Amino acid sequence: MAAQMTDAHRRFLQALMSNGITEGSEAKKLHQHCCETDKVYYAHDKLDDFISTINSHLQPLFMQIRKGISEDDGRAHYAVVNLAETEVTKMASDYTESELELFRKTMDLIILSENGFASSTDILNLADQLKTKKMKKKEAEQVLKVFVEDKWLSEKNGEYTLHTRCIIEMEQYILSNYQDVARKCNICHSLAIQSQGCESCGIGMHLPCVRKYFRGQTEPRCPECNEFWSCDTPGTKQGVSRMGSQT
Amino acid sequence: MSQRKRSKGLGCSQLLDGEDDSIPTQVERRSQEQLNQKVSELVQFLLVKDQKKIPIKRADILKNIIREYRDAYSEIIRRADRTLQEVFGLQLVEIDAKRHIYILINNLPCAEGEQLCRDKEKEKMGLLLVILSFIFMKGNSVKDSALWEFLHLLRVYPGKQHSVFGDVRKLVAEEFVRQKYLETTAIPLTDPPEFKYQWGPRAEKETSKKDVLNFVAKMQGKDPKFWASQYSEANKATT
């Protein structure tokens, strides 16, 4: 039995849609603001119920407010996603054919990479191989900037990865279209774009999941094959001591 | 999950034996599920179009969404509007009854300190509000030269790139006009041709003269009644 939508729910939904992606604590503040503005009963721990009510009304429209975890800081983020889409149709109205092609190829590079990043050099080299319309490097640089502004990509030290928003919106699409290549985190079982991997058995984990799982352990071992976890695990005692001496 | 409600006893379906099932005839009634599907698609379509604030033409709706369900057009539109209101607090409004052009407007009462817009949008809306105020206070119509003179006072120049708004002339003369916030018409018998700016139909729907007058009054620290003729006009137009 679905609860009724109130203006508070509608206001919240409008804000989420307009933001593109909303961080957890912002969402909580927004929940409070909406309930207070529209004089609706507010309880600070009822955000999930509040969102469920909205989702029950979005379901017939094949839309959903979905929660995803940032691969950078492990914090929750919310986005309104379209479940009916089978491609990058969400972006389709905002970009030209060649921009979309550049995005798809960038996404390929990112997903197929070891660490979930594609260098700007590699991406720009793709620009003049586009089938739709060749792009000059300058133009491609500009397009990448727009993708970052619109939160489809995020950039770190000249390398690009998928933004949390993109992962939340396109997780299903990526898992089905990159079935054999896309990694899932061994701990939380969600799609992992940036990940650390076990050198022996090849399983992968999100960095925030790594931090949580290996917290306080001096000798991190792979949860699957029990081999020594060879990557740097920041936050663990072992990680700290490794930082001091080069192995 | 939903029940398929196919109408029974329509002998005509046998006559159409061998014909492609996906091309319904006029006789075949639309099932609830099919209609719901179209309504969902239309709602999505409208939300996407409206994101850019581009008015939606009926022709586009018919071509892209309704297609062979033309006979159910008004039913689908009606349901889509109801869904938009109930779920999103938005309303489908026809701003041009002759050319059948729609926009979505926000039904929710505006809140103080609303952080709804993304920053870039918020600033554009700020500029727009200032322009709408100027037009209203000057008697609902201003010459474009007068508008730019006014904007000079805010350090916004048509020829110069603005750090926030970029190409301001493009923003005001093209984007705001395309979004139907402003309307521009040529002033007859002027050489070189001059233009005048007025409120566009979206501005009429999304804000009110009263709100705008209150904004001006707040900015200037005066009572709205200070501007007697604008005050009476603003209070008359309460649609």
Coordinates of C-alpha atoms in Angstrom, one line a residue:
Chain A
M1 CA 0.0 0.0 0.0
A2 CA 1.9 3.0 -1.2
A3 CA 1.8 6.2 0.8
Q4 CA 0.5 9.3 -0.9
M5 CA 2.8 11.8 -2.7
T6 CA 2.8 15.2 -1.0
D7 CA 4.3 18.4 -2.2
A8 CA 7.3 17.6 -0.1
H9 CA 7.9 14.5 -2.1
R10 CA 7.5 16.3 -5.4
R11 CA 9.8 19.1 -4.3
F12 CA 12.4 16.6 -3.3
L13 CA 12.1 14.7 -6.6
Q14 CA 12.3 18.0 -8.6
A15 CA 15.5 18.9 -6.7
L16 CA 17.1 15.5 -7.3
M17 CA 16.3 15.6 -11.0
S18 CA 17.7 19.1 -11.3
N19 CA 20.9 18.3 -9.4
G20 CA 21.7 15.2 -11.5
I21 CA 23.4 13.7 -8.5
T22 CA 22.9 14.5 -4.8
E23 CA 25.3 13.6 -2.0
G24 CA 23.9 11.8 1.1
S25 CA 24.1 14.6 3.6
E26 CA 22.7 17.1 1.0
A27 CA 19.8 14.7 0.4
K28 CA 19.1 14.6 4.2
K29 CA 19.1 18.4 4.3
L30 CA 16.9 18.5 1.3
H31 CA 14.5 16.1 2.9
Q32 CA 14.2 18.3 5.9
H33 CA 13.8 21.5 3.8
C34 CA 11.0 19.9 1.7
C35 CA 9.1 18.6 4.7
E36 CA 9.4 22.0 6.5
T37 CA 8.4 24.0 3.4
D38 CA 5.4 21.9 2.6
K39 CA 4.5 21.3 6.3
V40 CA 4.7 17.6 6.1
Y41 CA 5.6 15.3 9.0
Y42 CA 9.4 15.1 9.2
A43 CA 11.5 12.5 11.0
H44 CA 15.2 12.6 10.3
D45 CA 15.7 8.9 10.1
K46 CA 12.8 8.4 7.6
L47 CA 14.6 9.4 4.4
D48 CA 14.5 5.8 3.1
D49 CA 10.8 5.6 3.6
F50 CA 10.3 9.0 2.1
I51 CA 12.3 7.9 -1.0
S52 CA 10.4 4.6 -1.2
T53 CA 7.1 6.5 -1.4
I54 CA 8.4 8.4 -4.4
N55 CA 9.8 5.3 -6.0
S56 CA 6.5 3.5 -5.7
H57 CA 5.0 6.3 -7.9
L58 CA 8.0 6.4 -10.2
Q59 CA 7.9 2.6 -10.9
P60 CA 5.1 2.7 -13.5
L61 CA 7.2 5.3 -15.4
F62 CA 10.2 3.0 -15.3
M63 CA 12.1 5.5 -13.2
Q64 CA 13.7 5.2 -9.8
I65 CA 15.7 7.2 -7.2
R66 CA 18.7 5.0 -6.8
K67 CA 21.4 5.1 -4.2
G68 CA 25.0 4.5 -5.2
I69 CA 28.3 4.6 -3.3
S70 CA 31.1 6.9 -4.5
E71 CA 34.2 4.9 -5.5
D72 CA 36.4 7.8 -4.2
D73 CA 35.1 8.4 -0.7
G74 CA 32.6 5.7 -0.1
R75 CA 29.8 8.2 0.5
A76 CA 26.2 7.6 -0.6
H77 CA 24.8 9.5 -3.5
Y78 CA 21.4 9.6 -5.0
A79 CA 20.3 10.0 -8.6
V80 CA 17.0 9.6 -10.5
V81 CA 17.6 6.9 -13.1
N82 CA 15.6 5.7 -16.1
L83 CA 15.2 2.0 -15.9
A84 CA 13.8 1.6 -19.4
E85 CA 16.8 2.9 -21.2
T86 CA 19.0 0.3 -22.9
E87 CA 21.6 2.7 -24.1
V88 CA 23.1 6.0 -23.3
T89 CA 19.8 7.6 -24.2
K90 CA 19.8 9.7 -21.1
M91 CA 22.5 11.7 -22.6
A92 CA 21.2 11.5 -26.1
S93 CA 19.3 14.8 -26.0
D94 CA 22.2 16.8 -24.7
Y95 CA 25.0 15.9 -27.0
T96 CA 25.6 15.4 -30.7
E97 CA 26.2 12.1 -32.4
S98 CA 30.0 12.5 -32.5
E99 CA 30.1 13.6 -28.8
L100 CA 28.1 10.5 -27.8
E101 CA 30.5 8.3 -29.9
L102 CA 33.5 9.9 -28.1
F103 CA 31.8 9.2 -24.8
R104 CA 31.2 5.6 -25.6
K105 CA 34.7 5.1 -26.8
T106 CA 36.0 6.8 -23.6
M107 CA 33.8 4.5 -21.5
D108 CA 35.3 1.5 -23.4
L109 CA 38.8 2.7 -22.5
I110 CA 37.9 3.2 -18.9
I111 CA 36.2 -0.1 -18.4
L112 CA 38.8 -2.1 -20.2
S113 CA 41.6 -0.5 -18.3
E114 CA 43.5 -1.9 -15.3
N115 CA 42.7 0.8 -12.9
G116 CA 39.5 2.3 -14.2
F117 CA 41.2 5.4 -15.7
A118 CA 41.8 6.5 -19.3
S119 CA 44.5 9.1 -20.0
S120 CA 43.6 12.2 -21.8
T121 CA 46.2 11.4 -24.4
D122 CA 44.5 8.1 -25.2
I123 CA 41.1 9.7 -25.4
L124 CA 42.3 12.5 -27.6
N125 CA 43.9 10.1 -30.0
L126 CA 40.5 8.5 -30.5
A127 CA 39.0 11.8 -31.5
D128 CA 40.2 11.7 -35.1
Q129 CA 39.1 8.1 -35.5
L130 CA 35.4 8.8 -34.9
K131 CA 33.1 7.3 -37.5
T132 CA 30.4 9.9 -37.1
K133 CA 32.5 13.0 -37.5
K134 CA 36.2 13.4 -36.8
M135 CA 37.0 15.8 -34.0
K136 CA 40.0 17.9 -33.6
K137 CA 42.0 17.5 -30.4
K138 CA 41.0 21.0 -29.2
E139 CA 37.4 20.2 -29.7
A140 CA 37.6 16.9 -28.0
E141 CA 39.3 18.6 -25.0
Q142 CA 36.3 20.9 -24.8
V143 CA 33.8 18.1 -25.0
L144 CA 35.6 16.2 -22.2
K145 CA 35.4 19.4 -20.1
V146 CA 31.6 19.4 -20.7
F147 CA 31.3 15.7 -19.7
V148 CA 33.1 16.6 -16.5
E149 CA 30.9 19.6 -15.8
D150 CA 27.8 17.5 -16.4
K151 CA 29.1 14.8 -14.1
W152 CA 29.4 11.9 -16.6
L153 CA 33.2 11.8 -16.2
S154 CA 35.5 12.9 -13.4
E155 CA 39.1 13.9 -13.9
K156 CA 42.1 13.4 -11.8
N157 CA 45.7 14.4 -12.8
G158 CA 44.9 14.3 -16.5
E159 CA 43.1 11.0 -16.3
Y160 CA 39.4 10.3 -16.7
T161 CA 37.1 7.9 -15.0
L162 CA 33.3 7.5 -14.7
H163 CA 31.6 9.9 -12.3
T164 CA 29.5 8.4 -9.5
R165 CA 26.5 9.8 -11.3
C166 CA 27.3 7.9 -14.5
I167 CA 27.9 4.7 -12.6
I168 CA 24.6 5.0 -10.8
E169 CA 22.7 5.8 -14.0
M170 CA 24.4 3.3 -16.2
E171 CA 25.3 0.4 -13.9
Q172 CA 22.7 -1.9 -15.5
Y173 CA 23.7 -0.9 -19.0
I174 CA 27.4 -1.4 -18.3
L175 CA 26.9 -4.8 -16.6
S176 CA 24.9 -6.1 -19.5
N177 CA 27.0 -4.6 -22.3
Y178 CA 30.4 -5.3 -20.8
Q179 CA 29.4 -8.5 -19.3
D180 CA 32.8 -10.3 -19.5
V181 CA 35.0 -7.3 -18.9
A182 CA 33.2 -5.2 -16.2
R183 CA 34.4 -6.0 -12.7
K184 CA 32.2 -6.4 -9.7
C185 CA 33.5 -5.7 -6.2
N186 CA 34.0 -8.9 -4.3
I187 CA 32.8 -7.2 -1.1
C188 CA 29.7 -5.2 -2.0
H189 CA 29.0 -6.9 -5.4
S190 CA 28.3 -3.7 -7.2
L191 CA 30.0 -2.6 -10.4
A192 CA 33.6 -1.5 -9.8
I193 CA 35.2 0.9 -12.3
Q194 CA 38.1 1.9 -10.1
S195 CA 39.4 -1.1 -8.2
Q196 CA 42.3 -2.9 -6.7
G197 CA 42.8 -6.4 -7.8
C198 CA 44.3 -9.6 -6.3
E199 CA 47.4 -10.6 -8.3
S200 CA 46.8 -14.2 -7.7
C201 CA 43.2 -14.9 -8.4
G202 CA 42.1 -11.6 -10.1
I203 CA 39.2 -10.6 -7.9
G204 CA 38.6 -6.9 -7.6
M205 CA 37.4 -4.5 -4.8
H206 CA 36.4 -0.9 -4.5
L207 CA 39.0 1.3 -2.7
P208 CA 36.5 2.3 0.1
C209 CA 35.6 -1.4 0.4
V210 CA 39.3 -2.3 0.6
R211 CA 39.7 0.2 3.4
K212 CA 36.8 -1.1 5.3
Y213 CA 37.6 -4.7 4.9
F214 CA 41.3 -4.5 5.7
R215 CA 40.9 -2.0 8.5
G216 CA 43.5 -2.5 11.3
Q217 CA 45.0 -5.7 9.7
T218 CA 48.7 -5.9 9.6
E219 CA 48.7 -8.6 6.9
P220 CA 45.9 -8.1 4.5
R221 CA 44.9 -11.3 2.7
C222 CA 42.7 -11.8 -0.3
P223 CA 39.2 -12.9 0.9
E224 CA 38.9 -15.3 -2.1
C225 CA 42.3 -17.1 -2.4
N226 CA 43.9 -16.0 0.9
E227 CA 47.1 -14.9 -0.8
F228 CA 48.9 -11.8 0.4
W229 CA 47.1 -8.7 -0.8
S230 CA 49.8 -7.0 -2.8
C231 CA 48.2 -3.5 -3.4
D232 CA 48.7 -0.6 -1.1
T233 CA 45.9 -0.6 1.4
P234 CA 45.8 2.9 2.9
G235 CA 44.5 3.0 6.4
T236 CA 45.8 -0.4 7.5
K237 CA 48.8 -0.8 9.7
Q238 CA 50.5 -2.6 6.9
G239 CA 49.7 0.2 4.4
V240 CA 51.2 2.7 6.8
S241 CA 54.4 0.8 7.3
R242 CA 54.7 0.2 3.6
M243 CA 54.6 3.9 2.9
G244 CA 57.7 4.2 5.1
S245 CA 59.9 1.6 3.3
Q246 CA 60.0 0.8 -0.3
T247 CA 59.4 -2.9 -0.9
Chain B
M1 CA 2.3 -7.3 -13.1
S2 CA -0.6 -5.3 -14.5
Q3 CA -3.6 -7.2 -15.9
R4 CA -3.9 -7.3 -19.7
K5 CA -7.3 -6.1 -20.5
R6 CA -7.9 -7.1 -24.1
S7 CA -11.4 -6.5 -25.3
K8 CA -13.1 -9.7 -26.3
G9 CA -15.4 -10.6 -29.1
L10 CA -14.0 -8.3 -31.7
G11 CA -14.5 -10.5 -34.7
C12 CA -12.4 -8.2 -36.8
S13 CA -9.2 -9.5 -35.3
Q14 CA -9.9 -12.8 -37.2
L15 CA -10.3 -10.9 -40.4
L16 CA -6.9 -9.5 -39.9
D17 CA -5.4 -13.0 -39.7
G18 CA -1.8 -13.0 -40.8
E19 CA -1.5 -9.2 -40.4
D20 CA 1.2 -7.8 -38.2
D21 CA -0.1 -7.6 -34.6
S22 CA 1.7 -4.5 -33.9
I23 CA -0.4 -2.4 -36.3
P24 CA -3.7 -1.9 -34.5
T25 CA -6.7 -1.0 -36.5
Q26 CA -9.2 1.7 -35.7
V27 CA -11.5 -1.0 -34.5
E28 CA -9.2 -2.6 -32.0
R29 CA -9.5 -0.9 -28.6
R30 CA -6.4 0.2 -26.9
S31 CA -5.6 -1.9 -23.9
Q32 CA -4.9 -0.2 -20.6
E33 CA -1.4 -1.5 -20.6
Q34 CA -0.7 -0.1 -24.1
L35 CA -2.1 3.3 -23.1
N36 CA -0.1 3.3 -19.9
Q37 CA 3.0 2.5 -21.8
K38 CA 2.4 5.5 -24.1
V39 CA 1.7 7.7 -21.1
S40 CA 5.0 6.7 -19.5
E41 CA 6.9 7.4 -22.7
L42 CA 5.2 10.8 -23.1
V43 CA 6.0 11.8 -19.5
Q44 CA 9.7 10.9 -20.1
F45 CA 9.8 12.7 -23.4
L46 CA 8.3 15.9 -21.8
L47 CA 10.7 15.8 -18.9
V48 CA 13.7 15.5 -21.1
K49 CA 12.5 18.3 -23.5
D50 CA 11.6 20.5 -20.6
Q51 CA 15.0 20.1 -19.0
K52 CA 16.3 22.3 -21.7
K53 CA 13.3 24.6 -21.4
I54 CA 12.6 24.1 -25.1
P55 CA 8.9 24.4 -25.8
I56 CA 7.4 21.1 -27.1
K57 CA 5.5 21.0 -30.3
R58 CA 2.4 18.8 -30.7
A59 CA 3.8 17.6 -34.0
D60 CA 6.9 16.3 -32.2
I61 CA 4.8 14.5 -29.6
L62 CA 2.7 12.9 -32.4
K63 CA 5.7 11.8 -34.4
N64 CA 7.9 10.6 -31.7
I65 CA 5.6 9.2 -29.1
I66 CA 1.9 8.9 -30.1
R67 CA 2.5 7.5 -33.6
E68 CA -0.2 5.1 -34.5
Y69 CA -2.2 5.9 -31.3
R70 CA -3.4 9.2 -32.7
D71 CA -7.0 8.4 -31.9
A72 CA -6.1 8.3 -28.2
Y73 CA -4.0 11.5 -28.3
S74 CA -6.1 13.6 -25.9
E75 CA -6.5 10.7 -23.5
I76 CA -2.8 10.2 -23.4
I77 CA -2.0 13.9 -23.0
R78 CA -4.6 14.2 -20.2
R79 CA -3.1 11.2 -18.3
A80 CA 0.4 12.4 -18.8
D81 CA -0.5 15.8 -17.4
R82 CA -2.2 14.1 -14.4
T83 CA 0.9 12.0 -13.8
L84 CA 3.2 15.0 -14.1
Q85 CA 1.1 16.9 -11.5
E86 CA 0.7 14.0 -9.1
V87 CA 4.3 12.7 -9.2
F88 CA 6.4 15.7 -10.2
G89 CA 4.4 18.7 -9.2
L90 CA 4.7 19.9 -12.8
Q91 CA 1.9 20.9 -15.2
L92 CA 1.6 20.7 -19.0
V93 CA 0.5 24.1 -20.3
E94 CA -0.3 25.1 -23.9
I95 CA 1.2 28.4 -24.5
D96 CA 0.3 28.7 -28.2
A97 CA -3.2 27.4 -28.9
K98 CA -2.8 28.0 -32.7
R99 CA 0.5 26.3 -33.2
H100 CA 0.0 23.8 -30.3
I101 CA 3.1 24.4 -28.3
Y102 CA 3.5 23.2 -24.7
I103 CA 5.7 23.9 -21.8
L104 CA 6.0 22.4 -18.3
I105 CA 5.6 24.7 -15.4
N106 CA 6.2 24.2 -11.8
N107 CA 3.1 23.8 -9.7
L108 CA 4.8 23.9 -6.4
P109 CA 4.7 27.1 -4.5
C110 CA 8.2 28.7 -4.5
A111 CA 10.1 28.4 -1.2
E112 CA 12.4 31.0 0.3
G113 CA 16.0 30.3 -0.3
E114 CA 15.2 27.4 -2.7
Q115 CA 18.3 25.7 -3.9
L116 CA 16.5 24.1 -6.8
C117 CA 18.6 25.3 -9.7
R118 CA 22.2 24.3 -10.4
D119 CA 24.4 27.3 -9.9
K120 CA 24.7 28.2 -13.6
E121 CA 20.9 28.1 -13.9
K122 CA 20.3 30.1 -10.8
E123 CA 22.5 32.9 -12.1
K124 CA 20.8 33.0 -15.4
M125 CA 17.4 33.1 -13.7
G126 CA 18.7 35.9 -11.6
L127 CA 19.5 37.9 -14.7
L128 CA 16.2 37.0 -16.2
L129 CA 14.3 38.2 -13.2
V130 CA 16.1 41.5 -13.3
I131 CA 15.2 41.9 -17.0
L132 CA 11.6 40.9 -16.5
S133 CA 11.4 43.4 -13.7
F134 CA 12.8 46.2 -15.8
I135 CA 10.3 45.4 -18.6
F136 CA 7.4 45.4 -16.3
M137 CA 8.3 48.6 -14.4
K138 CA 8.8 50.3 -17.8
G139 CA 5.3 49.5 -18.9
N140 CA 5.6 46.0 -20.2
S141 CA 7.6 46.8 -23.3
V142 CA 11.1 48.2 -23.7
K143 CA 13.3 49.0 -26.7
D144 CA 16.3 46.8 -26.9
S145 CA 18.6 49.7 -26.8
A146 CA 17.0 50.7 -23.5
L147 CA 17.4 47.2 -22.1
W148 CA 21.1 47.1 -22.9
E149 CA 21.6 50.6 -21.4
F150 CA 20.0 49.3 -18.2
L151 CA 22.2 46.2 -18.2
H152 CA 25.3 48.4 -18.6
L153 CA 24.5 49.6 -15.1
L154 CA 25.0 46.0 -14.0
R155 CA 28.2 45.7 -15.9
V156 CA 26.7 43.4 -18.4
Y157 CA 27.6 44.4 -22.0
P158 CA 26.4 42.9 -25.2
G159 CA 29.7 43.0 -27.0
K160 CA 31.8 41.6 -24.1
Q161 CA 32.1 38.0 -22.8
H162 CA 30.7 37.9 -19.3
S163 CA 32.5 35.8 -16.7
V164 CA 29.3 34.1 -15.7
F165 CA 26.9 34.5 -18.6
G166 CA 29.4 34.3 -21.5
D167 CA 27.9 35.7 -24.6
V168 CA 25.1 37.8 -23.0
R169 CA 23.6 39.0 -26.2
K170 CA 23.1 35.4 -27.2
L171 CA 21.7 34.6 -23.9
V172 CA 19.2 37.4 -23.9
A173 CA 18.3 37.7 -27.6
E174 CA 18.4 34.0 -28.4
E175 CA 18.2 31.6 -25.4
F176 CA 15.7 33.5 -23.3
V177 CA 13.6 34.1 -26.4
R178 CA 13.8 30.5 -27.5
Q179 CA 12.8 29.4 -24.1
K180 CA 9.8 31.7 -24.3
Y181 CA 10.8 33.8 -21.3
L182 CA 11.1 36.9 -23.5
E183 CA 9.5 37.9 -26.7
T184 CA 11.1 40.2 -29.2
T185 CA 9.3 42.0 -32.0
A186 CA 10.5 44.4 -34.6
I187 CA 9.4 48.0 -34.2
P188 CA 7.9 49.0 -37.5
L189 CA 9.2 51.8 -39.6
T190 CA 12.6 51.9 -37.8
D191 CA 15.8 52.2 -39.8
P192 CA 18.1 50.6 -38.8
P193 CA 15.5 48.1 -37.5
E194 CA 14.9 48.3 -33.8
F195 CA 13.4 45.6 -31.6
K196 CA 11.3 45.7 -28.4
Y197 CA 11.3 43.2 -25.6
Q198 CA 8.3 41.9 -23.7
W199 CA 7.5 39.1 -21.3
G200 CA 7.2 35.8 -23.1
P201 CA 4.5 33.2 -22.4
R202 CA 6.7 31.1 -20.2
A203 CA 7.4 34.1 -18.0
E204 CA 3.7 34.8 -17.8
K205 CA 3.1 31.3 -16.5
E206 CA 6.1 30.8 -14.3
T207 CA 6.0 34.0 -12.4
S208 CA 3.6 36.9 -11.9
K209 CA 3.7 40.6 -12.1
K210 CA 2.9 40.6 -8.4
D211 CA 6.0 38.5 -7.6
V212 CA 8.1 40.7 -9.8
L213 CA 6.9 43.9 -8.2
N214 CA 7.5 42.5 -4.7
F215 CA 11.1 41.7 -5.9
V216 CA 11.7 45.2 -7.0
A217 CA 10.2 46.6 -3.9
K218 CA 12.4 44.4 -1.8
M219 CA 15.5 45.4 -3.7
Q220 CA 14.7 49.1 -3.3
G221 CA 13.5 48.8 0.3
K222 CA 10.1 50.3 -0.5
D223 CA 6.6 49.3 -0.3
P224 CA 5.1 47.9 -3.5
K225 CA 2.4 50.4 -3.3
F226 CA 5.0 53.1 -4.0
W227 CA 4.5 52.3 -7.7
A228 CA 0.8 52.9 -7.9
S229 CA 0.1 52.0 -11.5
Q230 CA 2.3 48.9 -11.4
Y231 CA 0.7 47.9 -8.1
S232 CA -2.8 48.1 -9.5
E233 CA -1.8 46.2 -12.6
A234 CA 0.0 43.5 -10.6
N235 CA -3.0 43.0 -8.4
K236 CA -5.4 42.9 -11.3
A237 CA -3.6 40.2 -13.1
T238 CA -4.0 37.4 -10.6
T239 CA -4.5 34.4 -12.9

